[in-house]
mmCIF file of C-alpha atoms in Angstrom:
data_model
loop_
_atom_site.group_PDB
_atom_site.id
_atom_site.type_symbol
_atom_site.label_atom_id
_atom_site.label_comp_id
_atom_site.label_asym_id
_atom_site.label_seq_id
_atom_site.Cartn_x
_atom_site.Cartn_y
_atom_site.Cartn_z
ATOM 1 C CA UNK A 1 39.625 -4.334 27.589
ATOM 2 C CA UNK A 2 36.809 -3.717 28.872
ATOM 3 C CA UNK A 3 36.984 -0.343 27.327
ATOM 4 C CA UNK A 4 37.134 -1.894 24.282
ATOM 5 C CA UNK A 5 34.947 -4.338 24.235
ATOM 6 C CA UNK A 6 32.210 -1.491 25.141
ATOM 7 C CA UNK A 7 33.689 0.556 22.178
ATOM 8 C CA UNK A 8 34.061 -1.744 19.620
ATOM 9 C CA UNK A 9 31.445 -4.875 20.654
ATOM 10 C CA UNK A 10 28.946 -2.896 18.976
ATOM 11 C CA UNK A 11 30.894 -2.391 15.685
ATOM 12 C CA UNK A 12 31.859 -5.876 15.425
ATOM 13 C CA UNK A 13 28.602 -7.139 15.981
ATOM 14 C CA UNK A 14 27.704 -5.861 12.387
ATOM 15 C CA UNK A 15 31.024 -6.827 11.090
ATOM 16 C CA UNK A 16 29.038 -8.007 7.942
ATOM 17 C CA UNK A 17 27.731 -4.303 7.134
ATOM 18 C CA UNK A 18 31.353 -2.843 7.980
ATOM 19 C CA UNK A 19 32.952 -5.291 5.040
ATOM 20 C CA UNK A 20 30.602 -4.277 2.763
ATOM 21 C CA UNK A 21 31.185 -0.486 3.714
ATOM 22 C CA UNK A 22 34.682 -1.024 3.138
ATOM 23 C CA UNK A 23 34.226 -3.028 -0.033
ATOM 24 C CA UNK A 24 31.996 -0.253 -1.045
ATOM 25 C CA UNK A 25 35.171 2.695 -0.433
ATOM 26 C CA UNK A 26 37.638 0.808 -1.968
ATOM 27 C CA UNK A 27 36.082 -0.293 -4.803
ATOM 28 C CA UNK A 28 34.468 3.362 -5.773
ATOM 29 C CA UNK A 29 38.692 4.643 -5.127
ATOM 30 C CA UNK A 30 39.738 1.871 -7.327
ATOM 31 C CA UNK A 31 37.457 2.781 -9.910
ATOM 32 C CA UNK A 32 37.922 6.026 -9.990
ATOM 33 C CA UNK A 33 41.820 5.360 -10.192
ATOM 34 C CA UNK A 34 41.429 3.307 -13.351
ATOM 35 C CA UNK A 35 39.148 5.537 -15.282
ATOM 36 C CA UNK A 36 41.225 8.073 -15.075
ATOM 37 C CA UNK A 37 44.276 6.298 -16.146
ATOM 38 C CA UNK A 38 41.945 5.123 -19.004
ATOM 39 C CA UNK A 39 41.497 8.274 -19.902
ATOM 40 C CA UNK A 40 37.604 7.992 -20.043
ATOM 41 C CA UNK A 41 35.701 10.363 -20.985
ATOM 42 C CA UNK A 42 33.200 10.319 -17.810
ATOM 43 C CA UNK A 43 34.799 8.228 -15.035
ATOM 44 C CA UNK A 44 31.712 8.981 -13.013
ATOM 45 C CA UNK A 45 30.268 6.291 -14.374
ATOM 46 C CA UNK A 46 32.781 4.141 -13.902
ATOM 47 C CA UNK A 47 32.521 4.941 -10.120
ATOM 48 C CA UNK A 48 28.898 4.574 -9.962
ATOM 49 C CA UNK A 49 29.047 1.595 -11.856
ATOM 50 C CA UNK A 50 31.271 -0.051 -8.567
ATOM 51 C CA UNK A 51 28.765 1.138 -6.344
ATOM 52 C CA UNK A 52 26.068 -0.322 -7.292
ATOM 53 C CA UNK A 53 28.032 -4.262 -8.200
ATOM 54 C CA UNK A 54 29.153 -4.516 -5.045
ATOM 55 C CA UNK A 55 27.127 -5.699 -2.881
ATOM 56 C CA UNK A 56 26.495 -8.008 0.410
ATOM 57 C CA UNK A 57 27.468 -11.195 -0.264
ATOM 58 C CA UNK A 58 29.436 -11.857 -3.498
ATOM 59 C CA UNK A 59 26.295 -13.916 -5.489
ATOM 60 C CA UNK A 60 24.540 -10.793 -5.276
ATOM 61 C CA UNK A 61 27.372 -8.880 -6.755
ATOM 62 C CA UNK A 62 27.331 -11.798 -9.708
ATOM 63 C CA UNK A 63 23.754 -11.059 -10.190
ATOM 64 C CA UNK A 64 24.270 -7.339 -10.138
ATOM 65 C CA UNK A 65 27.295 -7.427 -12.432
ATOM 66 C CA UNK A 66 25.479 -9.290 -15.350
ATOM 67 C CA UNK A 67 22.018 -7.114 -14.433
ATOM 68 C CA UNK A 68 23.884 -3.948 -14.759
ATOM 69 C CA UNK A 69 25.859 -5.158 -17.691
ATOM 70 C CA UNK A 70 22.853 -6.699 -19.917
ATOM 71 C CA UNK A 71 21.274 -3.398 -19.148
ATOM 72 C CA UNK A 72 23.590 -0.882 -20.283
ATOM 73 C CA UNK A 73 24.629 -2.940 -23.775
ATOM 74 C CA UNK A 74 21.487 -3.206 -24.447
ATOM 75 C CA UNK A 75 20.875 0.382 -24.028
ATOM 76 C CA UNK A 76 23.697 1.319 -25.659
ATOM 77 C CA UNK A 77 23.346 -0.567 -28.892
ATOM 78 C CA UNK A 78 19.107 0.907 -29.203
ATOM 79 C CA UNK A 79 19.728 3.894 -27.884
ATOM 80 C CA UNK A 80 22.941 4.476 -30.415
ATOM 81 C CA UNK A 81 20.917 2.689 -33.024
ATOM 82 C CA UNK A 82 17.993 4.700 -33.189
ATOM 83 C CA UNK A 83 20.466 8.172 -32.868
ATOM 84 C CA UNK A 84 22.355 7.099 -36.101
ATOM 85 C CA UNK A 85 19.613 5.568 -38.099
ATOM 86 C CA UNK A 86 16.906 8.217 -37.320
ATOM 87 C CA UNK A 87 17.797 12.212 -38.358
ATOM 88 C CA UNK A 88 17.325 14.510 -35.965
ATOM 89 C CA UNK A 89 17.908 18.337 -35.661
ATOM 90 C CA UNK A 90 16.586 20.322 -33.113
ATOM 91 C CA UNK A 91 15.214 19.684 -30.311
ATOM 92 C CA UNK A 92 11.603 18.885 -31.242
ATOM 93 C CA UNK A 93 12.601 15.631 -33.442
ATOM 94 C CA UNK A 94 15.688 15.389 -30.268
ATOM 95 C CA UNK A 95 12.388 15.166 -27.653
ATOM 96 C CA UNK A 96 10.563 12.926 -30.398
ATOM 97 C CA UNK A 97 13.557 10.241 -30.580
ATOM 98 C CA UNK A 98 13.864 10.543 -26.318
ATOM 99 C CA UNK A 99 10.110 9.136 -26.708
ATOM 100 C CA UNK A 100 11.179 6.530 -28.727
ATOM 101 C CA UNK A 101 13.847 5.781 -26.753
ATOM 102 C CA UNK A 102 12.669 5.424 -23.983
ATOM 103 C CA UNK A 103 9.083 3.745 -23.995
ATOM 104 C CA UNK A 104 10.108 0.671 -25.676
ATOM 105 C CA UNK A 105 13.250 0.577 -22.614
ATOM 106 C CA UNK A 106 10.881 1.734 -19.926
ATOM 107 C CA UNK A 107 8.380 -1.187 -20.971
ATOM 108 C CA UNK A 108 10.728 -3.705 -20.896
ATOM 109 C CA UNK A 109 12.007 -2.891 -17.303
ATOM 110 C CA UNK A 110 8.752 -3.065 -16.065
ATOM 111 C CA UNK A 111 8.538 -7.045 -17.441
ATOM 112 C CA UNK A 112 12.231 -7.288 -16.109
ATOM 113 C CA UNK A 113 13.484 -4.992 -13.272
ATOM 114 C CA UNK A 114 16.610 -6.478 -13.353
ATOM 115 C CA UNK A 115 16.953 -3.996 -16.929
ATOM 116 C CA UNK A 116 16.245 -0.883 -15.658
ATOM 117 C CA UNK A 117 19.556 0.254 -16.451
ATOM 118 C CA UNK A 118 19.200 0.114 -20.360
ATOM 119 C CA UNK A 119 16.781 3.095 -20.422
ATOM 120 C CA UNK A 120 19.555 5.366 -18.187
ATOM 121 C CA UNK A 121 21.812 4.337 -20.971
ATOM 122 C CA UNK A 122 19.920 4.915 -23.817
ATOM 123 C CA UNK A 123 19.099 8.840 -22.654
ATOM 124 C CA UNK A 124 22.281 9.144 -21.948
ATOM 125 C CA UNK A 125 23.946 7.664 -25.595
ATOM 126 C CA UNK A 126 20.909 10.076 -26.663
ATOM 127 C CA UNK A 127 21.575 13.046 -24.787
ATOM 128 C CA UNK A 128 24.973 13.036 -24.293
ATOM 129 C CA UNK A 129 26.562 14.011 -27.547
ATOM 130 C CA UNK A 130 24.562 16.952 -27.432
ATOM 131 C CA UNK A 131 25.995 18.635 -24.412
ATOM 132 C CA UNK A 132 29.858 17.868 -25.530
ATOM 133 C CA UNK A 133 29.708 17.924 -29.609
ATOM 134 C CA UNK A 134 30.690 14.274 -29.671
ATOM 135 C CA UNK A 135 28.829 11.866 -32.522
ATOM 136 C CA UNK A 136 25.675 8.587 -30.731
ATOM 137 C CA UNK A 137 27.827 5.923 -31.472
ATOM 138 C CA UNK A 138 31.094 7.551 -29.506
ATOM 139 C CA UNK A 139 28.792 7.892 -26.857
ATOM 140 C CA UNK A 140 27.825 4.268 -26.851
ATOM 141 C CA UNK A 141 31.194 3.307 -26.986
ATOM 142 C CA UNK A 142 32.660 5.426 -23.741
ATOM 143 C CA UNK A 143 29.250 4.501 -22.255
ATOM 144 C CA UNK A 144 29.800 0.422 -22.497
ATOM 145 C CA UNK A 145 33.731 0.881 -21.793
ATOM 146 C CA UNK A 146 32.973 3.138 -18.493
ATOM 147 C CA UNK A 147 30.207 0.724 -17.380
ATOM 148 C CA UNK A 148 32.583 -2.389 -18.009
ATOM 149 C CA UNK A 149 35.647 -0.809 -15.500
ATOM 150 C CA UNK A 150 33.374 0.604 -12.865
ATOM 151 C CA UNK A 151 31.660 -3.298 -12.850
ATOM 152 C CA UNK A 152 34.727 -5.349 -13.031
ATOM 153 C CA UNK A 153 36.451 -3.327 -10.595
ATOM 154 C CA UNK A 154 33.773 -3.965 -8.430
ATOM 155 C CA UNK A 155 33.373 -7.421 -8.775
ATOM 156 C CA UNK A 156 36.941 -7.882 -8.206
ATOM 157 C CA UNK A 157 36.752 -6.112 -5.594
ATOM 158 C CA UNK A 158 33.720 -8.032 -3.880
ATOM 159 C CA UNK A 159 36.090 -11.688 -4.775
ATOM 160 C CA UNK A 160 39.500 -9.222 -3.136
ATOM 161 C CA UNK A 161 38.517 -7.705 -0.130
ATOM 162 C CA UNK A 162 36.518 -8.756 2.874
ATOM 163 C CA UNK A 163 34.436 -11.226 0.621
ATOM 164 C CA UNK A 164 31.202 -12.161 1.815
ATOM 165 C CA UNK A 165 30.146 -15.437 1.346
ATOM 166 C CA UNK A 166 26.432 -15.857 0.696
ATOM 167 C CA UNK A 167 27.003 -19.390 2.473
ATOM 168 C CA UNK A 168 27.632 -17.858 6.115
ATOM 169 C CA UNK A 169 24.876 -15.397 5.408
ATOM 170 C CA UNK A 170 22.592 -18.217 5.485
ATOM 171 C CA UNK A 171 23.574 -19.610 8.512
ATOM 172 C CA UNK A 172 22.909 -15.883 10.313
ATOM 173 C CA UNK A 173 19.871 -15.502 8.450
ATOM 174 C CA UNK A 174 18.210 -18.355 9.115
ATOM 175 C CA UNK A 175 19.387 -18.355 13.083
ATOM 176 C CA UNK A 176 17.194 -15.323 13.238
ATOM 177 C CA UNK A 177 14.411 -16.536 11.815
ATOM 178 C CA UNK A 178 14.774 -19.756 13.881
ATOM 179 C CA UNK A 179 14.458 -17.253 17.023
ATOM 180 C CA UNK A 180 11.606 -15.154 15.261
ATOM 181 C CA UNK A 181 9.521 -18.335 15.187
ATOM 182 C CA UNK A 182 10.376 -19.480 18.715
ATOM 183 C CA UNK A 183 9.423 -16.225 19.710
ATOM 184 C CA UNK A 184 6.117 -16.361 18.090
ATOM 185 C CA UNK A 185 5.613 -19.922 19.196
ATOM 186 C CA UNK A 186 5.640 -18.939 22.308
ATOM 187 C CA UNK A 187 3.238 -16.631 22.740
ATOM 188 C CA UNK A 188 0.599 -18.549 20.835
ATOM 189 C CA UNK A 189 0.790 -21.013 22.467
ATOM 190 C CA UNK A 190 0.164 -19.104 25.510
ATOM 191 C CA UNK A 191 -3.269 -17.752 23.560
ATOM 192 C CA UNK A 192 -4.384 -20.734 24.861
ATOM 193 C CA UNK A 193 -5.491 -19.427 27.763
ATOM 194 C CA UNK A 194 -6.316 -15.847 27.589
ATOM 195 C CA UNK A 195 -6.863 -15.872 23.376
ATOM 196 C CA UNK A 196 -5.550 -13.777 21.020
ATOM 197 C CA UNK A 197 -7.314 -10.843 18.912
ATOM 198 C CA UNK A 198 -5.819 -9.707 15.035
ATOM 199 C CA UNK A 199 -3.824 -7.334 16.482
ATOM 200 C CA UNK A 200 -2.141 -9.543 18.940
ATOM 201 C CA UNK A 201 -1.381 -11.916 15.779
ATOM 202 C CA UNK A 202 -0.090 -9.252 13.394
ATOM 203 C CA UNK A 203 2.180 -8.284 16.014
ATOM 204 C CA UNK A 204 3.754 -11.392 16.811
ATOM 205 C CA UNK A 205 4.036 -12.576 13.620
ATOM 206 C CA UNK A 206 5.513 -9.074 12.895
ATOM 207 C CA UNK A 207 9.236 -9.302 11.367
ATOM 208 C CA UNK A 208 8.801 -13.200 10.299
ATOM 209 C CA UNK A 209 7.636 -12.302 6.633
ATOM 210 C CA UNK A 210 10.653 -9.702 6.211
ATOM 211 C CA UNK A 211 12.947 -12.616 7.247
ATOM 212 C CA UNK A 212 11.518 -15.575 5.187
ATOM 213 C CA UNK A 213 11.794 -12.987 2.064
ATOM 214 C CA UNK A 214 15.629 -12.474 3.083
ATOM 215 C CA UNK A 215 16.484 -16.272 3.378
ATOM 216 C CA UNK A 216 15.097 -16.764 0.397
ATOM 217 C CA UNK A 217 16.971 -14.370 -1.436
ATOM 218 C CA UNK A 218 20.413 -15.557 0.672
ATOM 219 C CA UNK A 219 19.622 -18.754 -0.734
ATOM 220 C CA UNK A 220 19.480 -17.659 -4.656
ATOM 221 C CA UNK A 221 22.803 -15.993 -3.547
ATOM 222 C CA UNK A 222 24.542 -19.225 -2.632
ATOM 223 C CA UNK A 223 23.718 -21.388 -5.458
ATOM 224 C CA UNK A 224 24.849 -18.638 -8.037
ATOM 225 C CA UNK A 225 27.663 -19.348 -5.783
ATOM 226 C CA UNK A 226 27.903 -22.748 -5.820
ATOM 227 C CA UNK A 227 27.084 -23.192 -9.513
ATOM 228 C CA UNK A 228 30.668 -21.071 -10.271
ATOM 229 C CA UNK A 229 31.771 -23.113 -7.533
ATOM 230 C CA UNK A 230 32.606 -20.105 -5.769
ATOM 231 C CA UNK A 231 31.668 -21.614 -2.377
ATOM 232 C CA UNK A 232 30.849 -25.442 -1.230
ATOM 233 C CA UNK A 233 28.424 -25.709 1.498
ATOM 234 C CA UNK A 234 25.766 -27.831 2.009
ATOM 235 C CA UNK A 235 22.523 -27.740 0.111
ATOM 236 C CA UNK A 236 20.570 -24.654 0.272
ATOM 237 C CA UNK A 237 17.212 -26.200 -0.370
ATOM 238 C CA UNK A 238 16.672 -28.961 2.117
ATOM 239 C CA UNK A 239 17.218 -25.710 5.084
ATOM 240 C CA UNK A 240 15.211 -22.832 3.151
ATOM 241 C CA UNK A 241 12.467 -25.265 2.797
ATOM 242 C CA UNK A 242 12.056 -26.797 6.346
ATOM 243 C CA UNK A 243 12.079 -23.243 7.716
ATOM 244 C CA UNK A 244 9.239 -21.918 5.308
ATOM 245 C CA UNK A 245 7.494 -24.824 6.700
ATOM 246 C CA UNK A 246 8.195 -24.469 10.649
ATOM 247 C CA UNK A 247 6.381 -21.086 9.238
ATOM 248 C CA UNK A 248 3.429 -22.247 8.312
ATOM 249 C CA UNK A 249 3.075 -24.437 11.557
ATOM 250 C CA UNK A 250 3.666 -21.541 12.809
ATOM 251 C CA UNK A 251 0.826 -19.329 11.235
ATOM 252 C CA UNK A 252 -1.689 -22.426 12.011
ATOM 253 C CA UNK A 253 -0.983 -23.286 15.486
ATOM 254 C CA UNK A 254 -1.672 -19.216 15.877
ATOM 255 C CA UNK A 255 -5.168 -19.334 13.771
ATOM 256 C CA UNK A 256 -6.022 -22.481 16.333
ATOM 257 C CA UNK A 257 -5.004 -20.051 19.381
ATOM 258 C CA UNK A 258 -7.420 -16.796 18.628
ATOM 259 C CA UNK A 259 -9.506 -17.991 21.417
ATOM 260 C CA UNK A 260 -8.629 -19.390 24.533
ATOM 261 C CA UNK A 261 -9.291 -23.732 25.347
ATOM 262 C CA UNK A 262 -12.479 -24.223 27.590
ATOM 263 C CA UNK A 263 -11.587 -24.272 31.219
ATOM 264 C CA UNK A 264 -11.360 -28.115 31.554
ATOM 265 C CA UNK A 265 -9.419 -28.832 28.783
ATOM 266 C CA UNK A 266 -7.294 -26.594 29.458
ATOM 267 C CA UNK A 267 -7.075 -27.576 33.049
ATOM 268 C CA UNK A 268 -5.362 -31.343 31.805
ATOM 269 C CA UNK A 269 -3.551 -29.720 28.559
ATOM 270 C CA UNK A 270 -1.858 -27.144 30.471
ATOM 271 C CA UNK A 271 1.189 -28.778 31.780
ATOM 272 C CA UNK A 272 1.565 -30.474 28.145
ATOM 273 C CA UNK A 273 1.321 -27.482 26.145
ATOM 274 C CA UNK A 274 3.692 -25.770 28.169
ATOM 275 C CA UNK A 275 6.560 -28.464 28.329
ATOM 276 C CA UNK A 276 6.182 -28.406 24.222
ATOM 277 C CA UNK A 277 6.618 -25.086 24.256
ATOM 278 C CA UNK A 278 9.694 -24.653 26.530
ATOM 279 C CA UNK A 279 10.880 -27.607 24.630
ATOM 280 C CA UNK A 280 10.611 -26.427 20.853
ATOM 281 C CA UNK A 281 11.900 -22.662 22.147
ATOM 282 C CA UNK A 282 14.787 -24.501 23.765
ATOM 283 C CA UNK A 283 15.574 -26.195 20.660
ATOM 284 C CA UNK A 284 14.711 -23.727 17.937
ATOM 285 C CA UNK A 285 17.193 -21.479 19.508
ATOM 286 C CA UNK A 286 19.762 -23.914 20.516
ATOM 287 C CA UNK A 287 20.026 -24.750 16.666
ATOM 288 C CA UNK A 288 20.083 -20.738 15.963
ATOM 289 C CA UNK A 289 23.109 -20.561 17.931
ATOM 290 C CA UNK A 290 24.882 -23.723 16.226
ATOM 291 C CA UNK A 291 24.164 -22.514 12.744
ATOM 292 C CA UNK A 292 25.611 -18.845 13.874
ATOM 293 C CA UNK A 293 28.767 -20.914 15.056
ATOM 294 C CA UNK A 294 28.570 -22.603 12.176
ATOM 295 C CA UNK A 295 29.199 -26.004 14.748
ATOM 296 C CA UNK A 296 27.314 -27.833 18.073
ATOM 297 C CA UNK A 297 25.113 -30.448 18.399
ATOM 298 C CA UNK A 298 21.886 -29.846 19.528
ATOM 299 C CA UNK A 299 19.592 -32.402 21.274
ATOM 300 C CA UNK A 300 15.617 -32.704 19.422
ATOM 301 C CA UNK A 301 14.837 -35.649 22.294
ATOM 302 C CA UNK A 302 12.550 -33.793 24.346
ATOM 303 C CA UNK A 303 11.172 -31.784 22.130
ATOM 304 C CA UNK A 304 9.673 -35.879 20.531
ATOM 305 C CA UNK A 305 9.299 -36.219 24.620
ATOM 306 C CA UNK A 306 7.294 -33.642 25.316
ATOM 307 C CA UNK A 307 5.058 -34.158 22.219
ATOM 308 C CA UNK A 308 4.577 -37.611 22.793
ATOM 309 C CA UNK A 309 2.965 -36.321 26.296
ATOM 310 C CA UNK A 310 0.797 -33.907 25.115
ATOM 311 C CA UNK A 311 -0.279 -36.549 22.479
ATOM 312 C CA UNK A 312 -0.760 -38.884 25.665
ATOM 313 C CA UNK A 313 -2.944 -36.576 27.036
ATOM 314 C CA UNK A 314 -5.007 -35.428 24.485
ATOM 315 C CA UNK A 315 -6.059 -38.627 24.016
ATOM 316 C CA UNK A 316 -6.774 -39.231 27.755
ATOM 317 C CA UNK A 317 -9.200 -36.350 26.774
ATOM 318 C CA UNK A 318 -10.874 -37.699 24.155
ATOM 319 C CA UNK A 319 -11.231 -41.114 25.595
ATOM 320 C CA UNK A 320 -12.503 -39.355 28.940
ATOM 321 C CA UNK A 321 -15.079 -37.735 26.463
ATOM 322 C CA UNK A 322 -14.415 -34.072 27.411
ATOM 323 C CA UNK A 323 -14.316 -32.823 23.428
ATOM 324 C CA UNK A 324 -18.020 -34.027 22.424
ATOM 325 C CA UNK A 325 -19.462 -31.017 23.957
ATOM 326 C CA UNK A 326 -17.609 -27.844 22.858
ATOM 327 C CA UNK A 327 -19.007 -25.973 20.274
ATOM 328 C CA UNK A 328 -17.767 -26.807 16.127
ATOM 329 C CA UNK A 329 -15.608 -23.931 16.402
ATOM 330 C CA UNK A 330 -13.688 -24.888 19.449
ATOM 331 C CA UNK A 331 -13.428 -28.467 18.305
ATOM 332 C CA UNK A 332 -11.700 -27.660 15.130
ATOM 333 C CA UNK A 333 -9.438 -25.200 16.562
ATOM 334 C CA UNK A 334 -8.639 -28.081 18.951
ATOM 335 C CA UNK A 335 -8.336 -31.276 16.343
ATOM 336 C CA UNK A 336 -6.198 -28.695 14.331
ATOM 337 C CA UNK A 337 -3.873 -27.157 16.974
ATOM 338 C CA UNK A 338 -3.165 -31.473 17.097
ATOM 339 C CA UNK A 339 -2.572 -31.763 13.408
ATOM 340 C CA UNK A 340 -0.179 -28.311 13.462
ATOM 341 C CA UNK A 341 1.728 -29.602 16.357
ATOM 342 C CA UNK A 342 1.868 -33.141 15.184
ATOM 343 C CA UNK A 343 3.070 -31.185 11.476
ATOM 344 C CA UNK A 344 5.220 -29.082 13.296
ATOM 345 C CA UNK A 345 7.432 -32.537 14.925
ATOM 346 C CA UNK A 346 8.136 -34.111 11.637
ATOM 347 C CA UNK A 347 9.700 -30.404 10.613
ATOM 348 C CA UNK A 348 11.702 -29.863 13.399
ATOM 349 C CA UNK A 349 13.120 -33.741 12.863
ATOM 350 C CA UNK A 350 13.868 -32.439 9.690
ATOM 351 C CA UNK A 351 15.444 -29.642 10.770
ATOM 352 C CA UNK A 352 17.798 -32.099 12.925
ATOM 353 C CA UNK A 353 19.123 -33.445 9.525
ATOM 354 C CA UNK A 354 19.553 -30.098 8.073
ATOM 355 C CA UNK A 355 21.235 -28.648 11.195
ATOM 356 C CA UNK A 356 23.268 -31.614 11.318
ATOM 357 C CA UNK A 357 24.508 -30.557 7.628
ATOM 358 C CA UNK A 358 25.177 -27.152 7.916
ATOM 359 C CA UNK A 359 26.768 -27.708 11.616
ATOM 360 C CA UNK A 360 29.127 -30.716 10.107
ATOM 361 C CA UNK A 361 30.005 -28.909 6.751
ATOM 362 C CA UNK A 362 30.592 -25.660 6.866
ATOM 363 C CA UNK A 363 31.414 -23.798 4.114
ATOM 364 C CA UNK A 364 35.373 -24.705 2.861
ATOM 365 C CA UNK A 365 36.494 -21.970 0.856
ATOM 366 C CA UNK A 366 35.345 -19.905 3.844
ATOM 367 C CA UNK A 367 37.473 -22.208 6.102
ATOM 368 C CA UNK A 368 40.802 -21.738 3.244
ATOM 369 C CA UNK A 369 40.255 -18.095 3.574
ATOM 370 C CA UNK A 370 40.931 -18.080 7.670
#
């Protein structure tokens, strides 16, 4: 048993990626078999299309299928139209026609990258007849049929073979981002005693921006699934907005921690700040673990207590006049830190409510499949 865990444990930890690999393989084989059975001229395009539309989640597959089909149909219509309506013979006229086909579609794809398949389709429709001695209209129809077979096959496989819902992926992505924010927050607060340079700030924040982008992309996929009733998890908006605000809090705290606090202020606030750091890091990592599991309660009371104690000590420091003698920039950072922690407290309480929604209402469509 221990040997099996060592062998297959790392693979199981990537089960989402493994499931995608299985779906892609099934989609490619199925698309080729269907294209051959239908005697399509180029089964290759059906296979390639099935690979393109089979994505990490059902929501992403829906978008990929829609975009690729729209681009293909538009490119086939445009490429077929100019090939039929504009007489051409010889390489010179064909090159001119190729420029006429590619330029406007490439411009449209530059404005809307989701339609970049239109340019490829128009080129295929225009050039393929010269290789197979067929007419442009037949080439356009063949291209649309081949892509349709591949797209429908890939979409069907995404629904039926080890389907992955974006709602489930949101929990994983949000958990990962919360862990990154917790680690960054701990290092930033530690900078109040030693200071941080710009290189250290960039290192601490490394990966957070990419994780935020991935989370929001997954959120769009989840809402796409909800719109067509493929999943019924909680609304993704509150969770995504709350984590985005927490990211902003961490950025603001980073700016306040570039220079260490004066020694006398450090001596008074070291313990309260250490307690704040420990409570918030523990809470965020616990919420991350709970989101991954889809269940579990996390107590936010230690966070509130630690921040209350910090606020009380700050009030005492101000009352004793320890802030009056600080340089203007140091005083600004001191007050900015207090403001950022107050904002973070509010956002953590919002996260607590979101956590309750997500861990108390797991995706029912996933549950039925299990």
